[in-house]
């Protein structure tokens, strides 16, 4: 088995802060490695050294196997806003396409078109400046994957992706014979793609073969062994300290040796491993009292011009309720949050109909995607003046006077989260809270939220996070339609996949009882017209699925010319939208029937 990457004695510091010193490791062909470490400890710095965008302080070696194709995915993709999607990818791929003959260049362009379509980017002529952050990330991934490299090095590949895009990327990497080295905070993605976990902890590297649960188990064993050894050294240190105090400063060789040994063990005796876990004993009751009336929505709609983002939504939120919100990008999730929190104003545009009634005791804490605003020079302690909470969320004493602008992106996100929690809300809304947070922080946040005494709404693409914390889901389907699914994300996805696979026979006509429209109105019977529409949908859905399968075969055949390829890719995107709309309408009518 060939060694694809060999690292020897590389180091990185920023001022007095040492990220890592003289580390080394090896990655072999076929390894799929996830690098885990807290924010601010050097993950991105290490990847930049590998990419040649930064240098090791101590020299050292970064040796890639000769002639292998390497692709890097950075967190921030650099692009020309005036270029089209397709032109941006082709122009940034010159190092891969420069020497290709016409046949191989055509095959490369075919792969680009196929990947764009599979990522839901059906208009390759759309300008980069008109894309959302998630769409830009999909362009970056298409550029990386289309070259079919031997070795992928990726920094947070799932950040800003919706769940459909994450699951496609997951499947693509899982089934490809490639080598991976990536930083990720997505635990499901890690488990399904990687076979090795590499931990960078306090400047050292530790390797764990296996999945994420194996990593947690072996890591805890390592910490327990370290702390047991620390206790043994402490006992020895106490005896040697007594000897130092009782013994004159003798100059014999034996005494000098023992004194030197004392100073050697002193630092080790004080180097205990602090468990990075939040103590909930003083923080679990942080929420203020919440009355029976929380937020009541009656027939609420929101439209911008002729497009609906919310349509006839009726729901009464309950005390201690835990709701997850999922759906594709641009289906109205953040708009919904702004409506129920009172953040929408008429001057912002759009039309709101219906009634939103908020309880008098309601105290909302809203964690926005856009992050935190802070003043230049503002310190961590000035931002959150609660050392207890700061320590619990991994801000030790020596970081409290650090300016906020010097924090890593993940550390800044963590601090912003604390500015929300310290206000003791009783209704907590988290809009994509997992972006840029490391796995250690995510676990701390999850433990905190499990003990949170209040209502909770989470918008997230992190499936593990949703599975642990929510009781039911609002599924934003597009065109203003919102479905309520009682259960976690994995249960919801399993239901959808069963339906798409045809395992729900049409004669059953009714999905599980826990899937329903969030309305309090009494059930009614289908009209004759709706019965005919339901029957037509049951005939139409198999035809759409068959057409989708046929198009996938065409797109993968390599036999289409450029014009036919573009036509097939465009139709594939349209077909996927038709399927989504038809499936959701079928579910809606089946609930009534």
PDB file of C-alpha atoms in Angstrom, residues 293-585:
ATOM      1  CA  UNK A 293     -49.266  30.863  25.928  1.00  0.00           C
ATOM      2  CA  UNK A 294     -46.112  30.804  23.799  1.00  0.00           C
ATOM      3  CA  UNK A 295     -46.628  31.713  20.108  1.00  0.00           C
ATOM      4  CA  UNK A 296     -49.952  31.104  18.363  1.00  0.00           C
ATOM      5  CA  UNK A 297     -50.079  31.277  14.553  1.00  0.00           C
ATOM      6  CA  UNK A 298     -53.451  31.443  12.802  1.00  0.00           C
ATOM      7  CA  UNK A 299     -53.679  31.167   9.007  1.00  0.00           C
ATOM      8  CA  UNK A 300     -50.343  32.937   8.483  1.00  0.00           C
ATOM      9  CA  UNK A 301     -49.059  33.522   4.943  1.00  0.00           C
ATOM     10  CA  UNK A 302     -46.079  35.399   3.564  1.00  0.00           C
ATOM     11  CA  UNK A 303     -45.496  36.208  -0.090  1.00  0.00           C
ATOM     12  CA  UNK A 304     -42.979  38.250  -2.030  1.00  0.00           C
ATOM     13  CA  UNK A 305     -44.556  39.427  -5.270  1.00  0.00           C
ATOM     14  CA  UNK A 306     -46.373  36.304  -6.442  1.00  0.00           C
ATOM     15  CA  UNK A 307     -44.143  33.753  -4.692  1.00  0.00           C
ATOM     16  CA  UNK A 308     -45.340  32.242  -1.409  1.00  0.00           C
ATOM     17  CA  UNK A 309     -42.820  31.356   1.308  1.00  0.00           C
ATOM     18  CA  UNK A 310     -45.504  30.488   3.866  1.00  0.00           C
ATOM     19  CA  UNK A 311     -49.105  29.615   3.062  1.00  0.00           C
ATOM     20  CA  UNK A 312     -52.030  29.303   5.520  1.00  0.00           C
ATOM     21  CA  UNK A 313     -49.867  28.143   8.428  1.00  0.00           C
ATOM     22  CA  UNK A 314     -51.732  27.454  11.691  1.00  0.00           C
ATOM     23  CA  UNK A 315     -49.944  26.183  14.774  1.00  0.00           C
ATOM     24  CA  UNK A 316     -49.800  26.829  18.530  1.00  0.00           C
ATOM     25  CA  UNK A 317     -46.324  26.365  19.991  1.00  0.00           C
ATOM     26  CA  UNK A 318     -46.210  24.659  23.387  1.00  0.00           C
ATOM     27  CA  UNK A 319     -44.019  25.036  26.467  1.00  0.00           C
ATOM     28  CA  UNK A 320     -40.852  22.892  26.346  1.00  0.00           C
ATOM     29  CA  UNK A 321     -41.518  21.935  22.715  1.00  0.00           C
ATOM     30  CA  UNK A 322     -38.464  21.051  20.579  1.00  0.00           C
ATOM     31  CA  UNK A 323     -38.914  21.651  16.854  1.00  0.00           C
ATOM     32  CA  UNK A 324     -36.441  21.048  14.058  1.00  0.00           C
ATOM     33  CA  UNK A 325     -36.819  22.916  10.758  1.00  0.00           C
ATOM     34  CA  UNK A 326     -35.517  21.345   7.551  1.00  0.00           C
ATOM     35  CA  UNK A 327     -35.900  22.025   3.856  1.00  0.00           C
ATOM     36  CA  UNK A 328     -33.949  23.058   0.831  1.00  0.00           C
ATOM     37  CA  UNK A 329     -32.264  26.442   0.597  1.00  0.00           C
ATOM     38  CA  UNK A 330     -34.545  29.385  -0.253  1.00  0.00           C
ATOM     39  CA  UNK A 331     -37.767  27.646   0.877  1.00  0.00           C
ATOM     40  CA  UNK A 332     -38.491  30.256   3.562  1.00  0.00           C
ATOM     41  CA  UNK A 333     -36.996  28.848   6.776  1.00  0.00           C
ATOM     42  CA  UNK A 334     -35.265  32.041   7.933  1.00  0.00           C
ATOM     43  CA  UNK A 335     -38.258  34.134   6.775  1.00  0.00           C
ATOM     44  CA  UNK A 336     -40.479  32.006   9.012  1.00  0.00           C
ATOM     45  CA  UNK A 337     -38.226  32.641  12.015  1.00  0.00           C
ATOM     46  CA  UNK A 338     -38.278  36.393  11.387  1.00  0.00           C
ATOM     47  CA  UNK A 339     -42.085  36.328  11.248  1.00  0.00           C
ATOM     48  CA  UNK A 340     -42.698  34.449  14.492  1.00  0.00           C
ATOM     49  CA  UNK A 341     -40.083  36.457  16.417  1.00  0.00           C
ATOM     50  CA  UNK A 342     -41.371  39.825  15.235  1.00  0.00           C
ATOM     51  CA  UNK A 343     -38.229  40.518  13.245  1.00  0.00           C
ATOM     52  CA  UNK A 344     -40.121  41.246  10.022  1.00  0.00           C
ATOM     53  CA  UNK A 345     -41.188  44.821   9.289  1.00  0.00           C
ATOM     54  CA  UNK A 346     -43.345  46.087   6.358  1.00  0.00           C
ATOM     55  CA  UNK A 347     -40.467  48.183   5.029  1.00  0.00           C
ATOM     56  CA  UNK A 348     -38.485  44.937   4.524  1.00  0.00           C
ATOM     57  CA  UNK A 349     -40.839  44.000   1.676  1.00  0.00           C
ATOM     58  CA  UNK A 350     -43.326  41.236   1.141  1.00  0.00           C
ATOM     59  CA  UNK A 351     -46.903  40.787   2.370  1.00  0.00           C
ATOM     60  CA  UNK A 352     -47.933  39.092   5.630  1.00  0.00           C
ATOM     61  CA  UNK A 353     -51.437  37.778   6.224  1.00  0.00           C
ATOM     62  CA  UNK A 354     -52.956  36.070   9.262  1.00  0.00           C
ATOM     63  CA  UNK A 355     -52.330  36.479  13.000  1.00  0.00           C
ATOM     64  CA  UNK A 356     -49.236  35.804  15.133  1.00  0.00           C
ATOM     65  CA  UNK A 357     -49.986  36.112  18.850  1.00  0.00           C
ATOM     66  CA  UNK A 358     -47.086  35.983  21.347  1.00  0.00           C
ATOM     67  CA  UNK A 359     -47.359  35.255  25.059  1.00  0.00           C
ATOM     68  CA  UNK A 360     -46.635  37.976  27.615  1.00  0.00           C
ATOM     69  CA  UNK A 361     -43.949  35.918  29.393  1.00  0.00           C
ATOM     70  CA  UNK A 362     -42.147  35.106  26.133  1.00  0.00           C
ATOM     71  CA  UNK A 363     -38.414  35.913  26.134  1.00  0.00           C
ATOM     72  CA  UNK A 364     -36.807  34.984  22.817  1.00  0.00           C
ATOM     73  CA  UNK A 365     -33.131  34.251  22.313  1.00  0.00           C
ATOM     74  CA  UNK A 366     -32.369  34.263  18.557  1.00  0.00           C
ATOM     75  CA  UNK A 367     -29.037  32.979  17.212  1.00  0.00           C
ATOM     76  CA  UNK A 368     -28.785  34.339  13.650  1.00  0.00           C
ATOM     77  CA  UNK A 369     -26.790  32.855  10.776  1.00  0.00           C
ATOM     78  CA  UNK A 370     -25.070  36.187  10.199  1.00  0.00           C
ATOM     79  CA  UNK A 371     -23.198  35.935  13.501  1.00  0.00           C
ATOM     80  CA  UNK A 372     -22.119  38.530  16.032  1.00  0.00           C
ATOM     81  CA  UNK A 373     -21.360  42.225  15.752  1.00  0.00           C
ATOM     82  CA  UNK A 374     -18.570  43.532  17.979  1.00  0.00           C
ATOM     83  CA  UNK A 375     -16.466  46.651  18.442  1.00  0.00           C
ATOM     84  CA  UNK A 376     -12.770  46.771  17.432  1.00  0.00           C
ATOM     85  CA  UNK A 377     -10.600  45.835  20.387  1.00  0.00           C
ATOM     86  CA  UNK A 378     -13.501  44.338  22.346  1.00  0.00           C
ATOM     87  CA  UNK A 379     -12.299  41.411  24.497  1.00  0.00           C
ATOM     88  CA  UNK A 380     -13.887  38.040  25.208  1.00  0.00           C
ATOM     89  CA  UNK A 381     -14.677  39.039  28.800  1.00  0.00           C
ATOM     90  CA  UNK A 382     -16.173  42.365  27.730  1.00  0.00           C
ATOM     91  CA  UNK A 383     -18.452  40.476  25.351  1.00  0.00           C
ATOM     92  CA  UNK A 384     -19.635  37.880  27.888  1.00  0.00           C
ATOM     93  CA  UNK A 385     -19.051  39.017  31.472  1.00  0.00           C
ATOM     94  CA  UNK A 386     -19.607  35.576  32.996  1.00  0.00           C
ATOM     95  CA  UNK A 387     -16.398  33.642  33.665  1.00  0.00           C
ATOM     96  CA  UNK A 388     -18.333  30.573  34.822  1.00  0.00           C
ATOM     97  CA  UNK A 389     -20.207  30.252  31.519  1.00  0.00           C
ATOM     98  CA  UNK A 390     -17.085  31.117  29.516  1.00  0.00           C
ATOM     99  CA  UNK A 391     -15.068  28.373  31.209  1.00  0.00           C
ATOM    100  CA  UNK A 392     -17.823  25.834  30.680  1.00  0.00           C
ATOM    101  CA  UNK A 393     -17.807  26.579  26.941  1.00  0.00           C
ATOM    102  CA  UNK A 394     -14.024  26.229  26.569  1.00  0.00           C
ATOM    103  CA  UNK A 395     -12.864  29.820  27.095  1.00  0.00           C
ATOM    104  CA  UNK A 396     -10.146  29.396  29.767  1.00  0.00           C
ATOM    105  CA  UNK A 397      -8.851  32.231  31.901  1.00  0.00           C
ATOM    106  CA  UNK A 398      -5.883  32.996  29.625  1.00  0.00           C
ATOM    107  CA  UNK A 399      -8.264  33.726  26.702  1.00  0.00           C
ATOM    108  CA  UNK A 400     -10.563  36.178  28.473  1.00  0.00           C
ATOM    109  CA  UNK A 401      -8.554  39.290  27.555  1.00  0.00           C
ATOM    110  CA  UNK A 402      -8.098  38.244  23.908  1.00  0.00           C
ATOM    111  CA  UNK A 403      -9.665  40.648  21.367  1.00  0.00           C
ATOM    112  CA  UNK A 404     -12.647  39.089  19.620  1.00  0.00           C
ATOM    113  CA  UNK A 405     -11.160  39.813  16.176  1.00  0.00           C
ATOM    114  CA  UNK A 406      -8.243  37.484  16.980  1.00  0.00           C
ATOM    115  CA  UNK A 407     -10.504  34.497  17.616  1.00  0.00           C
ATOM    116  CA  UNK A 408     -10.974  31.785  15.002  1.00  0.00           C
ATOM    117  CA  UNK A 409     -14.287  31.652  13.150  1.00  0.00           C
ATOM    118  CA  UNK A 410     -15.509  28.786  15.328  1.00  0.00           C
ATOM    119  CA  UNK A 411     -14.436  30.496  18.561  1.00  0.00           C
ATOM    120  CA  UNK A 412     -16.295  33.638  17.516  1.00  0.00           C
ATOM    121  CA  UNK A 413     -19.418  31.596  16.812  1.00  0.00           C
ATOM    122  CA  UNK A 414     -19.116  29.946  20.221  1.00  0.00           C
ATOM    123  CA  UNK A 415     -18.815  33.338  21.913  1.00  0.00           C
ATOM    124  CA  UNK A 416     -21.850  34.649  20.006  1.00  0.00           C
ATOM    125  CA  UNK A 417     -23.830  31.663  21.256  1.00  0.00           C
ATOM    126  CA  UNK A 418     -22.947  32.587  24.835  1.00  0.00           C
ATOM    127  CA  UNK A 419     -24.210  36.153  24.339  1.00  0.00           C
ATOM    128  CA  UNK A 420     -27.600  34.557  23.588  1.00  0.00           C
ATOM    129  CA  UNK A 421     -27.583  32.018  26.435  1.00  0.00           C
ATOM    130  CA  UNK A 422     -26.507  34.491  29.126  1.00  0.00           C
ATOM    131  CA  UNK A 423     -29.757  36.468  28.603  1.00  0.00           C
ATOM    132  CA  UNK A 424     -31.670  33.435  29.942  1.00  0.00           C
ATOM    133  CA  UNK A 425     -34.304  33.148  27.183  1.00  0.00           C
ATOM    134  CA  UNK A 426     -37.282  30.819  27.583  1.00  0.00           C
ATOM    135  CA  UNK A 427     -37.760  30.401  23.822  1.00  0.00           C
ATOM    136  CA  UNK A 428     -34.485  29.660  22.052  1.00  0.00           C
ATOM    137  CA  UNK A 429     -34.164  29.842  18.260  1.00  0.00           C
ATOM    138  CA  UNK A 430     -30.965  28.604  16.639  1.00  0.00           C
ATOM    139  CA  UNK A 431     -30.525  29.255  12.898  1.00  0.00           C
ATOM    140  CA  UNK A 432     -27.706  26.997  11.646  1.00  0.00           C
ATOM    141  CA  UNK A 433     -25.842  26.937  14.989  1.00  0.00           C
ATOM    142  CA  UNK A 434     -23.473  24.124  13.969  1.00  0.00           C
ATOM    143  CA  UNK A 435     -21.717  25.997  11.136  1.00  0.00           C
ATOM    144  CA  UNK A 436     -18.026  26.469  12.021  1.00  0.00           C
ATOM    145  CA  UNK A 437     -18.353  24.802  15.432  1.00  0.00           C
ATOM    146  CA  UNK A 438     -15.986  21.934  16.235  1.00  0.00           C
ATOM    147  CA  UNK A 439     -17.236  18.556  17.423  1.00  0.00           C
ATOM    148  CA  UNK A 440     -16.162  19.140  21.036  1.00  0.00           C
ATOM    149  CA  UNK A 441     -18.226  22.351  21.192  1.00  0.00           C
ATOM    150  CA  UNK A 442     -21.188  20.669  19.489  1.00  0.00           C
ATOM    151  CA  UNK A 443     -21.281  17.977  22.153  1.00  0.00           C
ATOM    152  CA  UNK A 444     -21.162  20.598  24.901  1.00  0.00           C
ATOM    153  CA  UNK A 445     -23.957  22.563  23.225  1.00  0.00           C
ATOM    154  CA  UNK A 446     -26.062  19.422  22.828  1.00  0.00           C
ATOM    155  CA  UNK A 447     -25.704  18.572  26.525  1.00  0.00           C
ATOM    156  CA  UNK A 448     -26.674  22.126  27.460  1.00  0.00           C
ATOM    157  CA  UNK A 449     -29.736  22.113  25.202  1.00  0.00           C
ATOM    158  CA  UNK A 450     -30.905  18.731  26.477  1.00  0.00           C
ATOM    159  CA  UNK A 451     -31.219  20.381  29.890  1.00  0.00           C
ATOM    160  CA  UNK A 452     -32.627  23.683  28.608  1.00  0.00           C
ATOM    161  CA  UNK A 453     -35.918  24.543  30.330  1.00  0.00           C
ATOM    162  CA  UNK A 454     -37.830  26.290  27.597  1.00  0.00           C
ATOM    163  CA  UNK A 455     -39.073  25.934  24.025  1.00  0.00           C
ATOM    164  CA  UNK A 456     -36.560  25.296  21.277  1.00  0.00           C
ATOM    165  CA  UNK A 457     -36.504  25.747  17.486  1.00  0.00           C
ATOM    166  CA  UNK A 458     -33.482  24.587  15.503  1.00  0.00           C
ATOM    167  CA  UNK A 459     -32.793  25.166  11.813  1.00  0.00           C
ATOM    168  CA  UNK A 460     -29.908  22.879  10.932  1.00  0.00           C
ATOM    169  CA  UNK A 461     -28.371  20.669   8.266  1.00  0.00           C
ATOM    170  CA  UNK A 462     -26.588  18.652  10.970  1.00  0.00           C
ATOM    171  CA  UNK A 463     -28.522  15.380  11.128  1.00  0.00           C
ATOM    172  CA  UNK A 464     -26.877  14.138  14.327  1.00  0.00           C
ATOM    173  CA  UNK A 465     -27.680  17.432  16.068  1.00  0.00           C
ATOM    174  CA  UNK A 466     -31.339  17.236  15.028  1.00  0.00           C
ATOM    175  CA  UNK A 467     -31.688  13.575  15.999  1.00  0.00           C
ATOM    176  CA  UNK A 468     -30.476  14.245  19.548  1.00  0.00           C
ATOM    177  CA  UNK A 469     -32.483  17.380  20.262  1.00  0.00           C
ATOM    178  CA  UNK A 470     -35.853  17.606  18.482  1.00  0.00           C
ATOM    179  CA  UNK A 471     -39.206  15.868  18.954  1.00  0.00           C
ATOM    180  CA  UNK A 472     -40.714  16.744  15.592  1.00  0.00           C
ATOM    181  CA  UNK A 473     -39.903  18.538  12.345  1.00  0.00           C
ATOM    182  CA  UNK A 474     -41.391  21.312  10.273  1.00  0.00           C
ATOM    183  CA  UNK A 475     -40.510  20.326   6.714  1.00  0.00           C
ATOM    184  CA  UNK A 476     -40.415  23.299   4.330  1.00  0.00           C
ATOM    185  CA  UNK A 477     -41.416  21.836   0.968  1.00  0.00           C
ATOM    186  CA  UNK A 478     -41.431  24.994  -1.154  1.00  0.00           C
ATOM    187  CA  UNK A 479     -44.319  27.133  -2.438  1.00  0.00           C
ATOM    188  CA  UNK A 480     -45.229  28.000   1.161  1.00  0.00           C
ATOM    189  CA  UNK A 481     -46.134  24.435   2.152  1.00  0.00           C
ATOM    190  CA  UNK A 482     -44.982  23.277   5.607  1.00  0.00           C
ATOM    191  CA  UNK A 483     -45.436  19.696   6.833  1.00  0.00           C
ATOM    192  CA  UNK A 484     -45.263  18.563  10.443  1.00  0.00           C
ATOM    193  CA  UNK A 485     -43.502  15.234  11.002  1.00  0.00           C
ATOM    194  CA  UNK A 486     -43.497  13.779  14.523  1.00  0.00           C
ATOM    195  CA  UNK A 487     -40.087  12.196  14.979  1.00  0.00           C
ATOM    196  CA  UNK A 488     -36.439  13.001  14.368  1.00  0.00           C
ATOM    197  CA  UNK A 489     -34.647  13.552  11.073  1.00  0.00           C
ATOM    198  CA  UNK A 490     -33.494   9.965  10.582  1.00  0.00           C
ATOM    199  CA  UNK A 491     -37.079   8.725  10.993  1.00  0.00           C
ATOM    200  CA  UNK A 492     -38.320  11.337   8.528  1.00  0.00           C
ATOM    201  CA  UNK A 493     -35.678  10.456   5.954  1.00  0.00           C
ATOM    202  CA  UNK A 494     -36.450   6.782   6.311  1.00  0.00           C
ATOM    203  CA  UNK A 495     -40.120   7.512   5.632  1.00  0.00           C
ATOM    204  CA  UNK A 496     -39.335   9.536   2.508  1.00  0.00           C
ATOM    205  CA  UNK A 497     -36.929   6.905   1.149  1.00  0.00           C
ATOM    206  CA  UNK A 498     -39.509   4.170   1.686  1.00  0.00           C
ATOM    207  CA  UNK A 499     -42.022   6.216  -0.246  1.00  0.00           C
ATOM    208  CA  UNK A 500     -39.620   7.000  -3.084  1.00  0.00           C
ATOM    209  CA  UNK A 501     -38.638   3.348  -3.358  1.00  0.00           C
ATOM    210  CA  UNK A 502     -42.236   2.390  -3.938  1.00  0.00           C
ATOM    211  CA  UNK A 503     -42.533   0.451  -0.684  1.00  0.00           C
ATOM    212  CA  UNK A 504     -45.730   2.331   0.136  1.00  0.00           C
ATOM    213  CA  UNK A 505     -48.324   0.769  -2.120  1.00  0.00           C
ATOM    214  CA  UNK A 506     -50.842   3.095  -3.648  1.00  0.00           C
ATOM    215  CA  UNK A 507     -53.841   1.177  -2.224  1.00  0.00           C
ATOM    216  CA  UNK A 508     -52.763   2.081   1.311  1.00  0.00           C
ATOM    217  CA  UNK A 509     -53.226   5.739   0.317  1.00  0.00           C
ATOM    218  CA  UNK A 510     -52.411   6.986   3.779  1.00  0.00           C
ATOM    219  CA  UNK A 511     -48.928   7.597   5.190  1.00  0.00           C
ATOM    220  CA  UNK A 512     -48.189   7.035   8.898  1.00  0.00           C
ATOM    221  CA  UNK A 513     -50.522   8.956  11.194  1.00  0.00           C
ATOM    222  CA  UNK A 514     -47.704  11.044  12.601  1.00  0.00           C
ATOM    223  CA  UNK A 515     -47.324  12.981   9.329  1.00  0.00           C
ATOM    224  CA  UNK A 516     -49.899  15.746   9.215  1.00  0.00           C
ATOM    225  CA  UNK A 517     -50.496  19.328   8.185  1.00  0.00           C
ATOM    226  CA  UNK A 518     -50.066  21.616  11.239  1.00  0.00           C
ATOM    227  CA  UNK A 519     -53.688  22.763  11.355  1.00  0.00           C
ATOM    228  CA  UNK A 520     -56.211  22.389  14.101  1.00  0.00           C
ATOM    229  CA  UNK A 521     -59.235  22.201  11.805  1.00  0.00           C
ATOM    230  CA  UNK A 522     -61.359  19.043  11.773  1.00  0.00           C
ATOM    231  CA  UNK A 523     -60.714  16.478   9.053  1.00  0.00           C
ATOM    232  CA  UNK A 524     -62.818  16.639   5.916  1.00  0.00           C
ATOM    233  CA  UNK A 525     -63.455  14.309   2.994  1.00  0.00           C
ATOM    234  CA  UNK A 526     -61.932  14.713  -0.449  1.00  0.00           C
ATOM    235  CA  UNK A 527     -64.111  16.417  -3.016  1.00  0.00           C
ATOM    236  CA  UNK A 528     -64.788  14.583  -6.275  1.00  0.00           C
ATOM    237  CA  UNK A 529     -62.250  16.841  -8.016  1.00  0.00           C
ATOM    238  CA  UNK A 530     -59.599  16.089  -5.381  1.00  0.00           C
ATOM    239  CA  UNK A 531     -60.285  12.340  -5.670  1.00  0.00           C
ATOM    240  CA  UNK A 532     -59.613  12.578  -9.392  1.00  0.00           C
ATOM    241  CA  UNK A 533     -56.428  14.592  -8.721  1.00  0.00           C
ATOM    242  CA  UNK A 534     -55.204  11.940  -6.242  1.00  0.00           C
ATOM    243  CA  UNK A 535     -55.857   9.154  -8.755  1.00  0.00           C
ATOM    244  CA  UNK A 536     -54.003  11.105 -11.457  1.00  0.00           C
ATOM    245  CA  UNK A 537     -51.030  11.599  -9.133  1.00  0.00           C
ATOM    246  CA  UNK A 538     -50.880   7.870  -8.383  1.00  0.00           C
ATOM    247  CA  UNK A 539     -50.658   7.250 -12.129  1.00  0.00           C
ATOM    248  CA  UNK A 540     -48.238  10.119 -12.741  1.00  0.00           C
ATOM    249  CA  UNK A 541     -45.653   9.418 -10.019  1.00  0.00           C
ATOM    250  CA  UNK A 542     -44.410   6.076 -11.471  1.00  0.00           C
ATOM    251  CA  UNK A 543     -44.090   7.731 -14.897  1.00  0.00           C
ATOM    252  CA  UNK A 544     -42.001  10.567 -13.427  1.00  0.00           C
ATOM    253  CA  UNK A 545     -39.789   8.086 -11.601  1.00  0.00           C
ATOM    254  CA  UNK A 546     -39.275   6.110 -14.802  1.00  0.00           C
ATOM    255  CA  UNK A 547     -38.357   9.275 -16.716  1.00  0.00           C
ATOM    256  CA  UNK A 548     -35.907  10.228 -13.961  1.00  0.00           C
ATOM    257  CA  UNK A 549     -34.227   6.816 -14.172  1.00  0.00           C
ATOM    258  CA  UNK A 550     -34.001   7.091 -17.960  1.00  0.00           C
ATOM    259  CA  UNK A 551     -32.386  10.535 -17.734  1.00  0.00           C
ATOM    260  CA  UNK A 552     -29.855   9.308 -15.158  1.00  0.00           C
ATOM    261  CA  UNK A 553     -28.881   6.510 -17.549  1.00  0.00           C
ATOM    262  CA  UNK A 554     -28.503   9.005 -20.403  1.00  0.00           C
ATOM    263  CA  UNK A 555     -26.407  11.413 -18.323  1.00  0.00           C
ATOM    264  CA  UNK A 556     -24.109   8.586 -17.270  1.00  0.00           C
ATOM    265  CA  UNK A 557     -23.782   6.976 -20.699  1.00  0.00           C
ATOM    266  CA  UNK A 558     -21.187   9.340 -22.171  1.00  0.00           C
ATOM    267  CA  UNK A 559     -23.019   9.110 -25.524  1.00  0.00           C
ATOM    268  CA  UNK A 560     -24.724  12.521 -25.590  1.00  0.00           C
ATOM    269  CA  UNK A 561     -23.401  15.479 -27.542  1.00  0.00           C
ATOM    270  CA  UNK A 562     -23.013  18.829 -25.767  1.00  0.00           C
ATOM    271  CA  UNK A 563     -26.451  20.161 -26.750  1.00  0.00           C
ATOM    272  CA  UNK A 564     -28.262  16.954 -25.782  1.00  0.00           C
ATOM    273  CA  UNK A 565     -26.320  16.813 -22.543  1.00  0.00           C
ATOM    274  CA  UNK A 566     -27.379  20.345 -21.611  1.00  0.00           C
ATOM    275  CA  UNK A 567     -30.994  19.577 -22.544  1.00  0.00           C
ATOM    276  CA  UNK A 568     -30.996  16.376 -20.444  1.00  0.00           C
ATOM    277  CA  UNK A 569     -29.415  18.105 -17.441  1.00  0.00           C
ATOM    278  CA  UNK A 570     -31.970  20.932 -17.588  1.00  0.00           C
ATOM    279  CA  UNK A 571     -34.858  18.463 -17.845  1.00  0.00           C
ATOM    280  CA  UNK A 572     -33.426  16.462 -14.931  1.00  0.00           C
ATOM    281  CA  UNK A 573     -33.588  19.536 -12.681  1.00  0.00           C
ATOM    282  CA  UNK A 574     -37.139  20.342 -13.809  1.00  0.00           C
ATOM    283  CA  UNK A 575     -38.162  16.735 -13.278  1.00  0.00           C
ATOM    284  CA  UNK A 576     -36.812  16.667  -9.743  1.00  0.00           C
ATOM    285  CA  UNK A 577     -38.899  19.738  -8.886  1.00  0.00           C
ATOM    286  CA  UNK A 578     -41.999  18.164 -10.474  1.00  0.00           C
ATOM    287  CA  UNK A 579     -41.446  15.007  -8.453  1.00  0.00           C
ATOM    288  CA  UNK A 580     -41.069  16.959  -5.212  1.00  0.00           C
ATOM    289  CA  UNK A 581     -44.266  18.912  -5.853  1.00  0.00           C
ATOM    290  CA  UNK A 582     -46.208  15.817  -6.927  1.00  0.00           C
ATOM    291  CA  UNK A 583     -45.066  13.803  -3.895  1.00  0.00           C
ATOM    292  CA  UNK A 584     -45.973  16.567  -1.469  1.00  0.00           C
ATOM    293  CA  UNK A 585     -49.396  17.057  -3.104  1.00  0.00           C
TER     294      UNK A 585
END
